[in-house]
mmCIF file of C-alpha atoms in Angstrom:
data_model
loop_
_atom_site.group_PDB
_atom_site.id
_atom_site.type_symbol
_atom_site.label_atom_id
_atom_site.label_comp_id
_atom_site.label_asym_id
_atom_site.label_seq_id
_atom_site.Cartn_x
_atom_site.Cartn_y
_atom_site.Cartn_z
ATOM 1 C CA MET A 1 30.115 -9.586 -10.113
ATOM 2 C CA SER A 2 30.281 -8.158 -13.447
ATOM 3 C CA GLN A 3 33.511 -7.224 -14.859
ATOM 4 C CA LYS A 4 32.323 -3.916 -16.129
ATOM 5 C CA GLN A 5 32.561 -0.915 -13.938
ATOM 6 C CA MET A 6 29.399 0.892 -13.600
ATOM 7 C CA SER A 7 29.070 4.641 -12.702
ATOM 8 C CA LEU A 8 27.199 6.038 -9.807
ATOM 9 C CA PRO A 9 24.310 7.358 -12.060
ATOM 10 C CA ALA A 10 24.037 3.703 -13.607
ATOM 11 C CA LYS A 11 23.832 2.079 -10.298
ATOM 12 C CA LEU A 12 21.063 4.758 -9.037
ATOM 13 C CA ILE A 13 19.036 4.004 -12.371
ATOM 14 C CA ASN A 14 19.610 0.201 -11.814
ATOM 15 C CA GLY A 15 18.805 0.144 -7.980
ATOM 16 C CA GLY A 16 15.512 2.420 -8.731
ATOM 17 C CA ILE A 17 14.134 0.337 -11.718
ATOM 18 C CA ALA A 18 14.881 -2.882 -9.576
ATOM 19 C CA GLY A 19 13.591 -1.599 -6.573
ATOM 20 C CA ILE A 20 10.309 -0.153 -8.042
ATOM 21 C CA VAL A 21 9.591 -3.192 -9.915
ATOM 22 C CA GLY A 22 10.444 -5.471 -7.123
ATOM 23 C CA VAL A 23 8.323 -3.752 -4.518
ATOM 24 C CA THR A 24 5.290 -3.309 -6.743
ATOM 25 C CA CYS A 25 5.230 -7.029 -7.228
ATOM 26 C CA VAL A 26 5.914 -8.293 -3.720
ATOM 27 C CA PHE A 27 4.476 -5.507 -1.478
ATOM 28 C CA PRO A 28 1.321 -7.241 -0.496
ATOM 29 C CA ILE A 29 3.435 -10.211 0.731
ATOM 30 C CA ASP A 30 5.342 -7.987 2.887
ATOM 31 C CA LEU A 31 2.443 -6.294 4.467
ATOM 32 C CA ALA A 32 1.088 -9.809 5.438
ATOM 33 C CA LYS A 33 4.716 -10.500 6.981
ATOM 34 C CA THR A 34 4.567 -7.466 9.020
ATOM 35 C CA ARG A 35 0.986 -8.110 10.267
ATOM 36 C CA LEU A 36 1.682 -11.871 11.081
ATOM 37 C CA GLN A 37 4.986 -10.765 13.102
ATOM 38 C CA ASN A 38 3.223 -8.088 15.109
ATOM 39 C CA GLN A 39 0.406 -10.192 16.183
ATOM 40 C CA ARG A 40 0.599 -11.856 19.679
ATOM 41 C CA SER A 41 -0.237 -15.479 20.824
ATOM 42 C CA GLY A 42 -3.934 -15.544 21.927
ATOM 43 C CA GLN A 43 -4.944 -12.271 19.738
ATOM 44 C CA GLN A 44 -4.395 -13.750 16.158
ATOM 45 C CA VAL A 45 -6.495 -11.847 13.543
ATOM 46 C CA TYR A 46 -4.800 -13.740 10.668
ATOM 47 C CA ARG A 47 -4.137 -17.724 10.523
ATOM 48 C CA SER A 48 -1.846 -17.331 7.612
ATOM 49 C CA MET A 49 -0.329 -15.206 4.601
ATOM 50 C CA LEU A 50 -3.260 -15.988 2.464
ATOM 51 C CA ASP A 51 -5.771 -15.506 5.334
ATOM 52 C CA CYS A 52 -4.157 -11.991 5.980
ATOM 53 C CA LEU A 53 -4.474 -10.951 2.320
ATOM 54 C CA ILE A 54 -7.885 -12.424 1.964
ATOM 55 C CA LYS A 55 -9.274 -10.314 4.862
ATOM 56 C CA THR A 56 -7.225 -7.146 3.765
ATOM 57 C CA VAL A 57 -8.890 -6.906 0.405
ATOM 58 C CA ARG A 58 -12.317 -7.568 2.149
ATOM 59 C CA SER A 59 -11.929 -4.949 4.721
ATOM 60 C CA GLU A 60 -9.595 -2.310 3.143
ATOM 61 C CA GLY A 61 -10.102 -2.897 -0.556
ATOM 62 C CA TYR A 62 -7.368 -3.879 -3.311
ATOM 63 C CA PHE A 63 -5.124 -0.992 -2.670
ATOM 64 C CA GLY A 64 -5.400 -1.609 1.112
ATOM 65 C CA MET A 65 -2.662 -4.295 0.416
ATOM 66 C CA TYR A 66 -0.299 -1.622 -0.692
ATOM 67 C CA ARG A 67 -0.618 0.590 2.537
ATOM 68 C CA GLY A 68 2.825 2.170 2.976
ATOM 69 C CA ALA A 69 3.980 1.209 -0.536
ATOM 70 C CA ALA A 70 4.607 4.995 -1.352
ATOM 71 C CA VAL A 71 7.178 5.033 1.244
ATOM 72 C CA ASN A 72 9.058 1.949 0.023
ATOM 73 C CA LEU A 73 8.511 3.308 -3.766
ATOM 74 C CA THR A 74 10.019 6.768 -2.765
ATOM 75 C CA LEU A 75 13.171 5.538 -0.774
ATOM 76 C CA VAL A 76 14.017 2.300 -2.410
ATOM 77 C CA THR A 77 15.906 3.875 -5.094
ATOM 78 C CA PRO A 78 18.750 5.332 -2.813
ATOM 79 C CA GLU A 79 18.535 2.365 -0.558
ATOM 80 C CA LYS A 80 19.124 -0.280 -3.291
ATOM 81 C CA ALA A 81 21.832 2.003 -4.898
ATOM 82 C CA ILE A 82 23.531 2.407 -1.529
ATOM 83 C CA LYS A 83 23.429 -1.138 -0.848
ATOM 84 C CA LEU A 84 24.844 -2.397 -4.295
ATOM 85 C CA ALA A 85 27.381 0.399 -4.705
ATOM 86 C CA ALA A 86 28.538 -0.003 -1.262
ATOM 87 C CA ASN A 87 29.186 -3.552 -1.839
ATOM 88 C CA ASP A 88 31.032 -2.870 -5.082
ATOM 89 C CA PHE A 89 33.203 0.052 -3.289
ATOM 90 C CA PHE A 90 34.358 -2.443 -0.424
ATOM 91 C CA ARG A 91 34.917 -5.309 -2.943
ATOM 92 C CA HIS A 92 37.251 -3.067 -5.166
ATOM 93 C CA HIS A 93 39.150 -1.920 -2.118
ATOM 94 C CA LEU A 94 39.567 -5.367 -0.447
ATOM 95 C CA THR A 95 41.088 -6.705 -3.961
ATOM 96 C CA LYS A 96 43.580 -3.734 -4.371
ATOM 97 C CA ASP A 97 46.194 -6.398 -3.128
ATOM 98 C CA GLY A 98 45.874 -8.552 -6.375
ATOM 99 C CA LYS A 99 44.887 -11.440 -4.817
ATOM 100 C CA GLY A 100 41.103 -11.837 -5.779
ATOM 101 C CA VAL A 101 38.032 -12.062 -3.410
ATOM 102 C CA ASN A 102 37.941 -14.907 -1.102
ATOM 103 C CA VAL A 103 34.514 -15.589 0.776
ATOM 104 C CA PHE A 104 35.860 -13.833 3.761
ATOM 105 C CA LYS A 105 36.402 -10.519 1.802
ATOM 106 C CA GLU A 106 32.903 -11.170 0.481
ATOM 107 C CA MET A 107 31.518 -11.213 3.754
ATOM 108 C CA LEU A 108 33.384 -7.972 4.661
ATOM 109 C CA ALA A 109 32.074 -6.324 1.588
ATOM 110 C CA GLY A 110 28.483 -7.507 2.397
ATOM 111 C CA CYS A 111 28.957 -6.389 6.158
ATOM 112 C CA GLY A 112 30.026 -2.667 5.066
ATOM 113 C CA ALA A 113 27.095 -2.622 2.512
ATOM 114 C CA GLY A 114 24.448 -3.606 5.247
ATOM 115 C CA THR A 115 25.767 -0.959 7.493
ATOM 116 C CA CYS A 116 25.614 1.635 4.678
ATOM 117 C CA GLN A 117 21.980 0.922 3.855
ATOM 118 C CA VAL A 118 20.736 1.448 7.346
ATOM 119 C CA ILE A 119 20.793 5.346 6.724
ATOM 120 C CA ILE A 120 17.912 4.953 4.428
ATOM 121 C CA THR A 121 16.363 1.694 5.582
ATOM 122 C CA THR A 122 15.654 2.554 9.314
ATOM 123 C CA PRO A 123 13.311 5.638 8.642
ATOM 124 C CA MET A 124 11.828 3.969 5.546
ATOM 125 C CA GLU A 125 10.816 0.743 7.768
ATOM 126 C CA MET A 126 9.630 2.816 10.301
ATOM 127 C CA LEU A 127 7.253 4.684 8.409
ATOM 128 C CA LYS A 128 5.990 1.711 6.368
ATOM 129 C CA ILE A 129 5.500 -0.454 9.327
ATOM 130 C CA GLN A 130 3.147 1.913 11.043
ATOM 131 C CA LEU A 131 0.906 2.039 7.755
ATOM 132 C CA GLN A 132 1.257 -1.548 7.090
ATOM 133 C CA ASP A 133 0.248 -2.506 10.929
ATOM 134 C CA ALA A 134 -2.769 0.121 10.998
ATOM 135 C CA GLY A 135 -5.217 -2.394 9.358
ATOM 136 C CA ARG A 136 -4.392 -5.102 11.788
ATOM 137 C CA LEU A 137 -5.072 -2.868 14.772
ATOM 138 C CA ALA A 138 -8.339 -1.631 13.152
ATOM 139 C CA ALA A 139 -9.263 -5.390 12.826
ATOM 140 C CA GLN A 140 -8.487 -6.396 16.233
ATOM 141 C CA GLN A 141 -10.454 -3.519 17.557
ATOM 142 C CA SER A 142 -13.525 -4.681 15.227
ATOM 143 C CA VAL A 143 -13.375 -8.275 16.718
ATOM 144 C CA LYS A 144 -13.262 -6.836 20.227
ATOM 145 C CA ALA A 145 -16.137 -4.112 19.750
ATOM 146 C CA PRO A 146 -19.199 -6.485 20.477
ATOM 147 C CA ILE A 147 -17.403 -7.744 23.870
ATOM 148 C CA VAL A 148 -16.796 -4.052 24.814
ATOM 149 C CA THR A 149 -20.114 -2.762 24.135
ATOM 150 C CA SER A 150 -21.761 -5.585 26.041
ATOM 151 C CA ALA A 151 -19.471 -4.924 29.112
ATOM 152 C CA LYS A 152 -19.567 -2.134 31.670
ATOM 153 C CA LEU A 153 -17.568 0.890 30.369
ATOM 154 C CA ALA A 154 -15.962 1.265 33.636
ATOM 155 C CA THR A 155 -14.094 -2.023 33.388
ATOM 156 C CA THR A 156 -12.981 -1.437 29.581
ATOM 157 C CA SER A 157 -9.175 -1.415 29.390
ATOM 158 C CA ALA A 158 -7.978 1.642 27.183
ATOM 159 C CA VAL A 159 -5.763 0.913 24.224
ATOM 160 C CA PRO A 160 -2.464 2.605 24.744
ATOM 161 C CA ARG A 161 -1.732 5.399 22.285
ATOM 162 C CA ARG A 162 0.970 7.749 21.271
ATOM 163 C CA ALA A 163 0.671 11.444 20.511
ATOM 164 C CA TYR A 164 -0.814 10.501 17.092
ATOM 165 C CA ASN A 165 -3.025 7.833 16.158
ATOM 166 C CA VAL A 166 -2.009 5.288 13.185
ATOM 167 C CA GLY A 167 -3.213 2.013 14.142
ATOM 168 C CA PRO A 168 -6.579 1.997 16.013
ATOM 169 C CA VAL A 169 -8.400 4.653 13.526
ATOM 170 C CA PRO A 170 -11.175 3.668 11.309
ATOM 171 C CA LEU A 171 -10.139 2.156 8.030
ATOM 172 C CA ASN A 172 -11.463 5.237 6.250
ATOM 173 C CA GLY A 173 -9.057 7.457 8.198
ATOM 174 C CA LYS A 174 -6.408 8.908 6.189
ATOM 175 C CA VAL A 175 -2.933 9.178 7.821
ATOM 176 C CA SER A 176 0.000 9.515 5.619
ATOM 177 C CA ALA A 177 3.538 8.591 5.981
ATOM 178 C CA THR A 178 4.266 12.523 5.674
ATOM 179 C CA GLN A 179 1.857 13.263 8.779
ATOM 180 C CA ILE A 180 3.579 10.702 10.755
ATOM 181 C CA ALA A 181 7.244 11.649 9.995
ATOM 182 C CA GLN A 182 6.277 15.314 10.931
ATOM 183 C CA GLU A 183 4.701 14.279 14.284
ATOM 184 C CA LEU A 184 7.913 12.168 14.985
ATOM 185 C CA LEU A 185 10.113 15.206 14.088
ATOM 186 C CA ARG A 186 8.010 17.519 15.987
ATOM 187 C CA THR A 187 8.188 15.235 19.340
ATOM 188 C CA GLN A 188 11.305 13.183 19.163
ATOM 189 C CA GLY A 189 13.504 15.000 16.753
ATOM 190 C CA VAL A 190 15.325 13.151 13.736
ATOM 191 C CA TRP A 191 15.947 10.422 16.163
ATOM 192 C CA GLY A 192 12.407 9.391 16.175
ATOM 193 C CA LEU A 193 12.643 8.380 12.637
ATOM 194 C CA TYR A 194 15.775 6.025 13.577
ATOM 195 C CA ARG A 195 13.899 4.277 16.270
ATOM 196 C CA GLY A 196 14.927 0.630 15.916
ATOM 197 C CA LEU A 197 18.285 1.465 14.274
ATOM 198 C CA GLY A 198 19.971 -1.271 16.594
ATOM 199 C CA ALA A 199 17.480 -3.941 15.405
ATOM 200 C CA THR A 200 17.902 -2.764 11.709
ATOM 201 C CA VAL A 201 21.466 -3.002 11.938
ATOM 202 C CA LEU A 202 21.371 -6.378 13.610
ATOM 203 C CA ARG A 203 19.038 -7.505 10.510
ATOM 204 C CA ASP A 204 20.618 -5.909 7.863
ATOM 205 C CA VAL A 205 24.333 -6.412 8.150
ATOM 206 C CA PRO A 206 24.144 -10.335 8.725
ATOM 207 C CA PHE A 207 21.584 -10.350 5.573
ATOM 208 C CA SER A 208 24.142 -8.837 3.558
ATOM 209 C CA VAL A 209 27.084 -11.150 4.868
ATOM 210 C CA VAL A 210 25.170 -14.065 3.856
ATOM 211 C CA TYR A 211 23.634 -12.748 0.632
ATOM 212 C CA PHE A 212 26.284 -11.258 -1.321
ATOM 213 C CA PRO A 213 29.004 -14.004 -0.984
ATOM 214 C CA LEU A 214 26.051 -16.567 -1.761
ATOM 215 C CA PHE A 215 24.942 -14.822 -4.659
ATOM 216 C CA ALA A 216 28.573 -14.191 -5.878
ATOM 217 C CA ASN A 217 29.349 -17.850 -5.795
ATOM 218 C CA ILE A 218 26.214 -19.374 -7.235
ATOM 219 C CA ASN A 219 26.220 -16.813 -9.976
ATOM 220 C CA LYS A 220 29.876 -17.650 -10.668
ATOM 221 C CA LEU A 221 28.548 -21.103 -11.599
ATOM 222 C CA GLY A 222 26.610 -19.889 -14.279
ATOM 223 C CA LYS A 223 29.338 -18.184 -15.971
ATOM 224 C CA PRO A 224 30.542 -19.742 -19.560
ATOM 225 C CA SER A 225 34.173 -18.469 -18.713
ATOM 226 C CA GLU A 226 35.840 -16.459 -16.196
ATOM 227 C CA ASP A 227 35.567 -13.348 -18.671
ATOM 228 C CA GLU A 228 31.886 -13.731 -19.528
ATOM 229 C CA SER A 229 28.714 -12.898 -17.564
ATOM 230 C CA ALA A 230 26.561 -15.480 -16.388
ATOM 231 C CA PRO A 231 23.076 -15.547 -18.271
ATOM 232 C CA PHE A 232 20.324 -13.199 -16.939
ATOM 233 C CA TYR A 233 17.946 -16.273 -15.989
ATOM 234 C CA HIS A 234 20.941 -17.690 -13.703
ATOM 235 C CA SER A 235 21.400 -14.314 -12.129
ATOM 236 C CA PHE A 236 17.740 -14.211 -11.241
ATOM 237 C CA LEU A 237 17.899 -17.801 -9.913
ATOM 238 C CA ALA A 238 21.004 -16.792 -7.837
ATOM 239 C CA GLY A 239 19.516 -13.673 -6.428
ATOM 240 C CA CYS A 240 16.281 -15.773 -5.423
ATOM 241 C CA ILE A 241 18.330 -18.496 -3.818
ATOM 242 C CA ALA A 242 20.581 -16.035 -1.981
ATOM 243 C CA GLY A 243 17.732 -13.669 -1.001
ATOM 244 C CA SER A 244 15.377 -16.155 0.405
ATOM 245 C CA THR A 245 18.067 -17.904 2.372
ATOM 246 C CA ALA A 246 19.418 -14.861 3.719
ATOM 247 C CA ALA A 247 15.742 -13.618 4.700
ATOM 248 C CA VAL A 248 15.016 -16.711 6.693
ATOM 249 C CA ALA A 249 18.455 -16.960 8.204
ATOM 250 C CA VAL A 250 17.986 -13.323 9.892
ATOM 251 C CA ASN A 251 14.069 -13.763 10.269
ATOM 252 C CA PRO A 252 14.540 -13.611 14.049
ATOM 253 C CA CYS A 253 16.230 -10.181 13.925
ATOM 254 C CA ASP A 254 13.462 -8.860 11.544
ATOM 255 C CA VAL A 255 10.554 -10.052 14.232
ATOM 256 C CA ILE A 256 12.452 -8.005 16.985
ATOM 257 C CA LYS A 257 12.758 -4.989 14.674
ATOM 258 C CA THR A 258 9.245 -5.085 13.579
ATOM 259 C CA ARG A 259 7.968 -5.216 17.313
ATOM 260 C CA LEU A 260 10.415 -2.124 18.251
ATOM 261 C CA GLN A 261 9.407 -0.057 15.480
ATOM 262 C CA SER A 262 5.695 -0.383 15.994
ATOM 263 C CA LEU A 263 4.587 2.536 17.991
ATOM 264 C CA ASN A 264 0.762 1.819 18.348
ATOM 265 C CA ARG A 265 -0.231 -1.342 19.968
ATOM 266 C CA GLY A 266 -3.492 -3.247 20.654
ATOM 267 C CA ALA A 267 -4.963 -4.016 23.931
ATOM 268 C CA HIS A 268 -2.835 -6.086 26.237
ATOM 269 C CA GLU A 269 0.162 -5.980 23.765
ATOM 270 C CA GLU A 270 3.588 -5.208 25.624
ATOM 271 C CA SER A 271 5.912 -2.538 24.917
ATOM 272 C CA TYR A 272 9.551 -3.364 24.710
ATOM 273 C CA SER A 273 12.676 -1.159 26.173
ATOM 274 C CA GLY A 274 15.199 -2.498 23.793
ATOM 275 C CA ILE A 275 16.364 -5.321 21.737
ATOM 276 C CA VAL A 276 17.477 -7.784 24.587
ATOM 277 C CA ASP A 277 14.160 -6.956 26.378
ATOM 278 C CA CYS A 278 12.192 -7.681 23.231
ATOM 279 C CA ALA A 279 13.777 -11.071 22.517
ATOM 280 C CA ARG A 280 13.450 -12.072 26.248
ATOM 281 C CA LYS A 281 9.663 -11.348 26.418
ATOM 282 C CA VAL A 282 9.001 -12.750 23.167
ATOM 283 C CA LEU A 283 10.906 -15.994 24.016
ATOM 284 C CA ARG A 284 9.180 -16.343 27.436
ATOM 285 C CA LYS A 285 5.567 -15.587 26.438
ATOM 286 C CA GLU A 286 5.163 -17.021 22.607
ATOM 287 C CA GLY A 287 8.208 -19.494 22.452
ATOM 288 C CA PRO A 288 10.912 -19.831 20.070
ATOM 289 C CA SER A 289 8.664 -20.528 17.197
ATOM 290 C CA ALA A 290 7.540 -16.762 17.390
ATOM 291 C CA PHE A 291 10.953 -15.784 15.921
ATOM 292 C CA LEU A 292 10.034 -17.472 12.934
ATOM 293 C CA LYS A 293 6.613 -15.616 12.191
ATOM 294 C CA GLY A 294 6.635 -14.215 8.647
ATOM 295 C CA ALA A 295 9.654 -16.248 7.742
ATOM 296 C CA GLY A 296 7.736 -17.822 4.600
ATOM 297 C CA CYS A 297 6.438 -14.350 3.516
ATOM 298 C CA ARG A 298 9.867 -12.800 3.780
ATOM 299 C CA ALA A 299 11.513 -15.628 1.913
ATOM 300 C CA LEU A 300 8.688 -15.112 -0.699
ATOM 301 C CA VAL A 301 9.421 -11.256 -0.759
ATOM 302 C CA MET A 302 13.096 -11.406 -0.855
ATOM 303 C CA ALA A 303 13.274 -14.147 -3.361
ATOM 304 C CA PRO A 304 11.743 -12.310 -6.355
ATOM 305 C CA LEU A 305 12.933 -8.751 -5.227
ATOM 306 C CA PHE A 306 16.715 -9.357 -5.304
ATOM 307 C CA GLY A 307 16.221 -11.823 -8.157
ATOM 308 C CA ILE A 308 14.910 -8.576 -10.098
ATOM 309 C CA VAL A 309 17.574 -6.516 -8.633
ATOM 310 C CA GLN A 310 20.330 -8.666 -9.718
ATOM 311 C CA VAL A 311 19.029 -8.916 -13.396
ATOM 312 C CA VAL A 312 18.516 -5.306 -13.724
ATOM 313 C CA TYR A 313 21.993 -4.474 -12.075
ATOM 314 C CA PHE A 314 23.827 -7.313 -14.347
ATOM 315 C CA VAL A 315 22.294 -6.675 -17.691
ATOM 316 C CA GLY A 316 23.134 -2.951 -17.040
ATOM 317 C CA VAL A 317 19.883 -1.234 -17.771
ATOM 318 C CA GLY A 318 21.307 1.932 -16.298
ATOM 319 C CA GLU A 319 24.170 1.870 -18.605
ATOM 320 C CA HIS A 320 21.900 1.369 -21.615
ATOM 321 C CA VAL A 321 19.968 4.175 -20.397
ATOM 322 C CA LEU A 322 22.889 6.484 -20.200
ATOM 323 C CA SER A 323 24.314 5.498 -23.311
ATOM 324 C CA TYR A 324 21.508 7.304 -25.223
ATOM 325 C CA SER A 325 21.371 10.425 -22.927
ATOM 326 C CA PRO A 326 22.280 13.648 -24.418
ATOM 327 C CA TYR A 327 24.428 14.259 -21.619
ATOM 328 C CA ASN A 328 26.289 11.178 -21.821
ATOM 329 C CA VAL A 329 30.170 12.054 -22.107
ATOM 330 C CA ILE A 330 32.219 9.177 -23.278
ATOM 331 C CA SER A 331 35.648 9.256 -21.555
ATOM 332 C CA SER A 332 38.855 8.466 -23.576
#
């Protein structure tokens, strides 16, 4: 980690810039990941990430690939700031004994950071997933439409729906994250936004436990000396390697989280009562390989995202911005 101490405003600026740039670059791949993870065996609408993106552009237009991006862009600043600041905070307190940071302490700091970030991550993912998966459900219905019209209406099976309709709506239907959030708050209270909290913790805590120590040790290899920082390109590569490795390692938990947080389902898609029930049903009906759905997409998302995050964080963009601020006060 950088030897300089960053203020909280600097962390907010760094986290915000890095998150916004990263999300804008990789969000279409994240959308493909969500749709691939949510489709069941025998009901595949998309064959691969590329097939998903091509079909999305054809049916929903270019901006269809950015469904749900506004939620991420709004909440990514506090999420990334909490994650990075919490890791620094725990590392600082774990090294007060003067013995330095070993791998175990780095893992503990990462565990603390992952636990703190779910306060923002859970509602952000909850809203994002509804918007991202809407196109898949609409495409699934359009594929089945000819069969439904030729069959007797009495024998058609109804698509399970909630109080609001997010997935099976026409592609020109406008359902915003604000509308979904308001409906959840009205019907289920604040806890409605935190559906899948346990699965989010199960994903984000191990991710941070793997990511932060791995990044710190890879980044350390690029330092010319103990008192100097690694070059920005080395920090970028370290972030890419650590991010993609951690992402694939926790992908089974991400599949479970995505399934649990999806409120609307297509015809014949099962619902789940919890983490264990979801894991059991997925394993029984789709096999072990289902837990790796979207793993390639997730690695492609996390690699550049965390590479960008670390470059912005270690270059200290926030500090440079604050140094030119008229409100900046230099402490003696």
